[in-house]
Short mmCIF file of C-alpha atoms in Angstrom, two decimals:
data_model
loop_
_atom_site.label_atom_id
_atom_site.label_comp_id
_atom_site.label_asym_id
_atom_site.label_seq_id
_atom_site.Cartn_x
_atom_site.Cartn_y
_atom_site.Cartn_z
CA UNK A 1 78.49 79.94 -104.72
CA UNK A 2 79.65 83.18 -104.13
CA UNK A 3 79.08 85.20 -100.80
CA UNK A 4 76.23 87.51 -102.44
CA UNK A 5 74.82 84.41 -102.97
CA UNK A 6 74.81 83.26 -99.07
CA UNK A 7 73.41 86.90 -98.24
CA UNK A 8 70.52 86.49 -100.25
CA UNK A 9 69.66 83.70 -98.79
CA UNK A 10 69.75 84.86 -95.31
CA UNK A 11 68.07 88.08 -96.84
CA UNK A 12 65.21 86.12 -97.73
CA UNK A 13 64.83 84.20 -94.72
CA UNK A 14 64.38 86.78 -92.44
CA UNK A 15 63.13 89.05 -94.28
CA UNK A 16 60.13 86.13 -95.40
CA UNK A 17 59.85 87.00 -99.02
CA UNK A 18 61.78 87.67 -102.36
CA UNK A 19 60.48 91.20 -102.26
CA UNK A 20 61.32 92.13 -98.91
CA UNK A 21 64.91 90.86 -99.85
CA UNK A 22 65.59 92.16 -102.79
CA UNK A 23 64.43 95.94 -101.18
CA UNK A 24 66.84 95.17 -98.35
CA UNK A 25 69.87 94.20 -100.65
CA UNK A 26 69.20 97.14 -102.94
CA UNK A 27 68.34 95.33 -105.89
CA UNK A 28 66.00 93.87 -108.18
CA UNK A 29 63.38 90.59 -107.55
CA UNK A 30 64.69 89.01 -110.26
CA UNK A 31 67.99 89.34 -110.15
CA UNK A 32 67.94 87.76 -106.43
CA UNK A 33 65.81 85.29 -107.83
CA UNK A 34 67.68 84.40 -110.38
CA UNK A 35 71.03 84.23 -107.72
CA UNK A 36 69.38 81.81 -105.70
CA UNK A 37 67.73 79.96 -108.04
CA UNK A 38 71.51 79.11 -109.45
CA UNK A 39 72.37 78.37 -106.24
CA UNK A 40 69.94 75.85 -105.80
CA UNK A 41 70.93 74.16 -109.06
CA UNK A 42 74.39 74.25 -107.63
CA UNK A 43 73.73 72.26 -104.83
CA UNK A 44 70.96 70.00 -106.84
CA UNK A 45 67.99 71.05 -104.22
CA UNK A 46 65.68 73.52 -103.60
CA UNK A 47 66.90 75.90 -100.43
CA UNK A 48 63.37 76.97 -99.96
CA UNK A 49 59.33 76.26 -100.37
CA UNK A 50 57.64 79.04 -102.66
CA UNK A 51 54.03 79.20 -102.71
CA UNK A 52 52.09 82.43 -103.07
CA UNK A 53 51.26 83.14 -99.86
CA UNK A 54 54.60 82.49 -98.35
CA UNK A 55 58.70 81.13 -98.51
CA UNK A 56 59.83 78.94 -96.23
CA UNK A 57 62.66 76.88 -95.67
CA UNK A 58 62.91 73.04 -96.84
CA UNK A 59 64.85 70.85 -94.94
CA UNK A 60 67.72 70.90 -96.71
CA UNK A 61 67.43 74.91 -96.03
CA UNK A 62 67.40 74.71 -92.23
CA UNK A 63 70.35 72.50 -92.62
CA UNK A 64 72.12 74.83 -94.32
CA UNK A 65 71.27 78.23 -93.10
CA UNK A 66 73.49 77.69 -90.11
CA UNK A 67 76.15 77.06 -91.88
CA UNK A 68 75.59 80.01 -94.28
CA UNK A 69 75.74 82.53 -91.55
CA UNK A 70 78.89 80.59 -90.08
CA UNK A 71 80.52 81.51 -93.13
CA UNK A 72 79.06 85.29 -93.38
CA UNK A 73 80.56 86.07 -89.64
CA UNK A 74 83.85 84.35 -90.67
CA UNK A 75 83.60 86.70 -93.84
CA UNK A 76 83.18 89.15 -91.79
CA UNK A 77 85.78 88.55 -89.30
CA UNK A 78 88.53 88.75 -91.77
CA UNK A 79 87.68 92.35 -92.57
CA UNK A 80 87.60 93.15 -89.09
CA UNK A 81 91.30 90.95 -88.51
CA UNK A 82 92.26 92.64 -91.72
CA UNK A 83 90.65 96.32 -91.11
CA UNK A 84 92.51 96.39 -87.84
CA UNK A 85 96.05 95.35 -89.28
CA UNK A 86 95.96 97.36 -91.87
CA UNK A 87 94.53 100.05 -89.15
CA UNK A 88 97.49 99.22 -86.88
CA UNK A 89 100.50 99.66 -89.29
CA UNK A 90 99.46 103.64 -90.31
CA UNK A 91 99.48 104.00 -86.20
CA UNK A 92 101.85 106.59 -84.61
CA UNK A 93 102.05 106.73 -80.74
CA UNK A 94 103.56 109.98 -79.94
CA UNK A 95 105.07 109.55 -76.79
CA UNK A 96 106.54 112.73 -74.64
CA UNK A 97 109.01 112.16 -72.01
CA UNK A 98 110.43 114.54 -68.66
CA UNK A 99 114.35 114.62 -69.00
CA UNK A 100 114.63 113.24 -65.99
CA UNK A 101 112.74 109.78 -67.00
CA UNK A 102 115.28 109.37 -70.11
CA UNK A 103 114.81 108.01 -73.86
CA UNK A 104 116.09 104.67 -72.19
CA UNK A 105 113.44 104.23 -69.79
CA UNK A 106 110.15 105.88 -71.67
CA UNK A 107 110.89 102.89 -74.42
CA UNK A 108 111.15 100.43 -71.96
CA UNK A 109 108.13 101.20 -70.46
CA UNK A 110 106.21 101.00 -73.83
CA UNK A 111 108.31 97.98 -75.40
CA UNK A 112 106.24 95.37 -73.69
CA UNK A 113 102.93 96.99 -75.98
CA UNK A 114 105.88 97.72 -79.41
CA UNK A 115 106.52 94.10 -79.51
CA UNK A 116 103.55 93.15 -79.75
CA UNK A 117 103.04 95.25 -82.46
CA UNK A 118 105.95 95.87 -84.44
CA UNK A 119 104.19 97.51 -87.36
CA UNK A 120 102.71 101.21 -85.06
CA UNK A 121 105.40 103.26 -85.05
CA UNK A 122 106.52 105.04 -81.78
CA UNK A 123 107.51 108.90 -81.86
CA UNK A 124 109.35 110.11 -78.76
CA UNK A 125 109.13 113.62 -77.90
CA UNK A 126 111.64 114.87 -74.79
CA UNK A 127 110.45 118.21 -73.31
CA UNK A 128 109.80 119.72 -69.98
CA UNK A 129 107.02 119.21 -67.62
CA UNK A 130 104.61 121.98 -68.45
CA UNK A 131 105.16 121.59 -72.51
CA UNK A 132 104.74 117.76 -72.33
CA UNK A 133 101.62 118.74 -70.81
CA UNK A 134 100.53 121.46 -73.15
CA UNK A 135 100.80 119.62 -75.54
CA UNK A 136 98.99 116.73 -74.33
CA UNK A 137 95.62 119.40 -74.19
CA UNK A 138 96.73 120.44 -77.46
CA UNK A 139 95.46 116.53 -78.56
CA UNK A 140 99.14 116.58 -79.81
CA UNK A 141 100.42 113.65 -77.71
CA UNK A 142 98.64 110.03 -76.49
CA UNK A 143 101.34 109.23 -73.44
CA UNK A 144 103.26 111.18 -71.16
CA UNK A 145 105.72 109.77 -68.45
CA UNK A 146 107.20 112.21 -65.94
CA UNK A 147 107.38 112.72 -62.40
CA UNK A 148 104.05 114.83 -61.67
CA UNK A 149 101.81 116.01 -58.78
CA UNK A 150 99.03 113.97 -58.95
CA UNK A 151 96.54 117.28 -58.13
CA UNK A 152 97.56 119.90 -60.81
CA UNK A 153 94.57 120.47 -62.96
CA UNK A 154 96.97 119.77 -66.22
CA UNK A 155 95.87 116.32 -66.01
CA UNK A 156 92.07 116.76 -65.99
CA UNK A 157 90.30 113.87 -68.65
CA UNK A 158 93.55 111.33 -68.54
CA UNK A 159 94.51 108.41 -67.28
CA UNK A 160 97.42 107.71 -65.06
CA UNK A 161 100.04 104.75 -63.60
CA UNK A 162 103.04 104.97 -61.44
CA UNK A 163 106.35 103.26 -64.05
CA UNK A 164 109.04 103.89 -61.38
CA UNK A 165 109.41 104.54 -58.08
CA UNK A 166 112.84 106.48 -57.72
CA UNK A 167 114.91 107.16 -54.44
CA UNK A 168 116.06 110.23 -54.01
CA UNK A 169 119.86 110.90 -52.39
CA UNK A 170 121.45 113.62 -51.02
CA UNK A 171 124.61 114.28 -52.42
CA UNK A 172 126.65 116.94 -49.88
CA UNK A 173 128.79 119.84 -51.20
CA UNK A 174 131.94 118.24 -51.31
CA UNK A 175 133.35 121.11 -48.76
CA UNK A 176 130.83 119.46 -45.79
CA UNK A 177 131.59 116.21 -46.96
CA UNK A 178 133.08 115.02 -43.87
CA UNK A 179 129.84 116.01 -41.88
CA UNK A 180 128.32 113.21 -43.32
CA UNK A 181 130.24 110.46 -43.65
CA UNK A 182 128.98 106.79 -43.17
CA UNK A 183 125.87 108.10 -42.96
CA UNK A 184 123.29 105.29 -43.84
CA UNK A 185 120.01 107.87 -44.59
CA UNK A 186 119.50 111.08 -43.35
CA UNK A 187 115.69 112.71 -42.55
CA UNK A 188 114.15 115.52 -44.96
CA UNK A 189 114.50 117.74 -41.80
CA UNK A 190 118.64 117.49 -41.20
CA UNK A 191 118.61 119.11 -44.33
CA UNK A 192 117.27 122.54 -43.42
CA UNK A 193 121.38 123.89 -43.11
CA UNK A 194 122.49 122.99 -46.56
CA UNK A 195 122.54 125.08 -49.53
CA UNK A 196 121.57 123.46 -53.01
CA UNK A 197 121.67 123.27 -56.74
CA UNK A 198 118.86 123.33 -58.26
CA UNK A 199 117.53 122.84 -61.60
CA UNK A 200 114.78 124.69 -64.02
CA UNK A 201 111.61 123.56 -62.85
CA UNK A 202 111.95 121.67 -66.25
CA UNK A 203 112.10 118.07 -65.89
CA UNK A 204 109.99 118.01 -62.10
CA UNK A 205 112.91 116.80 -60.64
CA UNK A 206 112.88 120.59 -58.75
CA UNK A 207 109.17 121.22 -58.52
CA UNK A 208 109.49 117.48 -56.31
CA UNK A 209 111.81 118.88 -54.28
CA UNK A 210 110.38 122.05 -53.40
CA UNK A 211 107.09 120.06 -52.57
CA UNK A 212 108.82 117.70 -49.80
CA UNK A 213 110.43 120.74 -48.58
CA UNK A 214 106.80 122.61 -48.04
CA UNK A 215 105.44 119.78 -47.06
CA UNK A 216 108.01 119.11 -43.67
CA UNK A 217 108.08 122.77 -43.44
CA UNK A 218 111.67 122.91 -43.55
CA UNK A 219 112.76 126.31 -45.56
CA UNK A 220 114.44 125.50 -48.96
CA UNK A 221 118.23 127.30 -49.23
CA UNK A 222 118.68 127.65 -53.17
CA UNK A 223 122.45 128.46 -54.56
CA UNK A 224 122.18 131.44 -56.18
CA UNK A 225 122.92 129.99 -58.85
CA UNK A 226 121.19 127.15 -61.38
CA UNK A 227 122.59 124.35 -62.97
CA UNK A 228 121.00 123.58 -66.37
CA UNK A 229 120.03 119.95 -65.49
CA UNK A 230 120.00 117.24 -63.04
CA UNK A 231 122.59 115.86 -65.08
CA UNK A 232 125.26 118.33 -64.04
CA UNK A 233 124.20 118.75 -60.26
CA UNK A 234 126.52 116.42 -59.08
CA UNK A 235 129.75 117.61 -60.71
CA UNK A 236 128.58 121.18 -59.04
CA UNK A 237 128.67 119.50 -55.55
CA UNK A 238 131.83 117.96 -55.66
CA UNK A 239 133.09 121.94 -56.89
CA UNK A 240 132.08 122.89 -53.80
CA UNK A 241 129.21 125.02 -54.69
CA UNK A 242 126.59 123.34 -52.95
CA UNK A 243 124.66 119.93 -52.51
CA UNK A 244 122.82 118.34 -54.60
CA UNK A 245 119.01 115.96 -54.66
CA UNK A 246 119.34 113.24 -57.34
CA UNK A 247 117.09 110.29 -58.14
CA UNK A 248 119.11 107.09 -57.21
CA UNK A 249 119.31 105.98 -60.97
CA UNK A 250 120.18 109.41 -62.12
CA UNK A 251 123.67 109.16 -60.42
CA UNK A 252 125.85 109.38 -63.05
CA UNK A 253 129.19 106.64 -62.69
CA UNK A 254 131.59 109.77 -62.52
CA UNK A 255 130.57 110.59 -59.27
CA UNK A 256 131.03 106.98 -58.11
CA UNK A 257 132.95 106.97 -54.60
CA UNK A 258 130.93 110.20 -53.40
CA UNK A 259 129.24 110.38 -50.92
CA UNK A 260 125.04 109.70 -51.98
CA UNK A 261 123.03 109.51 -48.85
CA UNK A 262 119.22 108.28 -49.47
CA UNK A 263 116.80 111.03 -47.41
CA UNK A 264 113.50 109.46 -45.61
CA UNK A 265 110.99 111.43 -43.44
CA UNK A 266 108.69 110.35 -41.33
CA UNK A 267 106.82 107.95 -43.71
CA UNK A 268 109.87 106.64 -45.21
CA UNK A 269 112.32 106.68 -47.77
CA UNK A 270 111.72 109.77 -50.23
CA UNK A 271 111.37 109.02 -53.85
CA UNK A 272 110.59 110.79 -56.82
CA UNK A 273 107.72 108.51 -58.71
CA UNK A 274 107.11 108.45 -62.63
CA UNK A 275 104.28 108.16 -64.15
CA UNK A 276 102.48 106.85 -67.49
CA UNK A 277 99.21 109.37 -68.14
CA UNK A 278 97.52 110.26 -70.96
CA UNK A 279 94.48 109.76 -73.29
CA UNK A 280 93.92 108.39 -77.25
CA UNK A 281 94.47 111.96 -79.07
CA UNK A 282 96.48 110.65 -82.13
CA UNK A 283 95.27 106.73 -82.03
CA UNK A 284 91.79 105.37 -81.34
CA UNK A 285 90.44 104.28 -78.21
CA UNK A 286 91.00 100.39 -78.52
CA UNK A 287 94.37 101.12 -79.77
CA UNK A 288 95.10 103.55 -76.60
CA UNK A 289 93.14 100.98 -74.25
CA UNK A 290 95.57 98.21 -75.14
CA UNK A 291 98.59 100.24 -74.49
CA UNK A 292 97.19 101.49 -71.13
CA UNK A 293 96.83 97.46 -70.36
CA UNK A 294 100.27 97.24 -71.00
CA UNK A 295 101.23 99.54 -69.14
CA UNK A 296 99.02 98.41 -66.21
CA UNK A 297 100.45 95.43 -66.08
CA UNK A 298 104.10 96.64 -65.05
CA UNK A 299 102.02 98.90 -62.26
CA UNK A 300 102.22 97.33 -58.55
CA UNK A 301 99.33 99.83 -57.84
CA UNK A 302 97.63 98.75 -60.60
CA UNK A 303 96.43 101.91 -62.97
CA UNK A 304 93.97 105.20 -62.04
CA UNK A 305 91.31 107.34 -63.28
CA UNK A 306 91.70 111.11 -63.22
CA UNK A 307 88.59 112.06 -64.49
CA UNK A 308 86.16 110.69 -67.77
CA UNK A 309 88.62 108.16 -68.74
CA UNK A 310 87.96 105.87 -65.86
CA UNK A 311 85.88 105.08 -63.41
CA UNK A 312 86.48 108.46 -60.67
CA UNK A 313 88.96 110.30 -59.72
CA UNK A 314 91.53 110.19 -56.82
#
């Protein structure tokens, strides 16, 4: 008994003739007939009752047919599962992240998926926000982790979900610290008189800071120079060059003891929100869907579509 014989039985039953079944199976009618005859001999009874006008299942055939279909379906499932495993083993998911997100958080975000798919390789790339969006548009990344303005056109045809809300803290210029001692929070409008050390618009922090000031019509006064990254803003503030604004998770240990005050506005605490957004560029839709499901489970607000990959747009 072999699988080909079982496939012949199903084909004869569905086609209603040996000739039709042979054509469907791309084989000759004698070959198909002999294969079924051998199976009947092995089973010790006829599967089909043949006449010059028709071919019908015998009582044994009617009993066996559901089992034969189940066996063939099981074999098909084995092939499908094997194909998925091989396909997953050769897959690489390409993930870009902004410097302010950092590699540790990037790895933590995809950890649930990585734990479930140990054979899938994860390749990480740290870039500035504009370059990340370009790489995504050019189909070189599948997922981007970054603080992002959801209104920007770079996110067309992507889906997104928030992965963290990070409170923003005000780091006073050391020369002005006495003015802020004892403050539990500071309203954004109170910072109009401060001069801020900013960084290149690479990681998204400066972009979000500018937007918050613009939204409340407060002038953002910039220090004439510019720090290389958010990592040194606190150091510049400690040297009296200007004040800083940093995400709470990025306050370095060497700034412990310095004043760091939560910033609020009329709506409550100001945060920099990190999002995951992307589309299946280098991986299959099925694998991307599994990755996306794992990300959305961590998002209290749920994942949202930006365009064609979802049910609508924000």
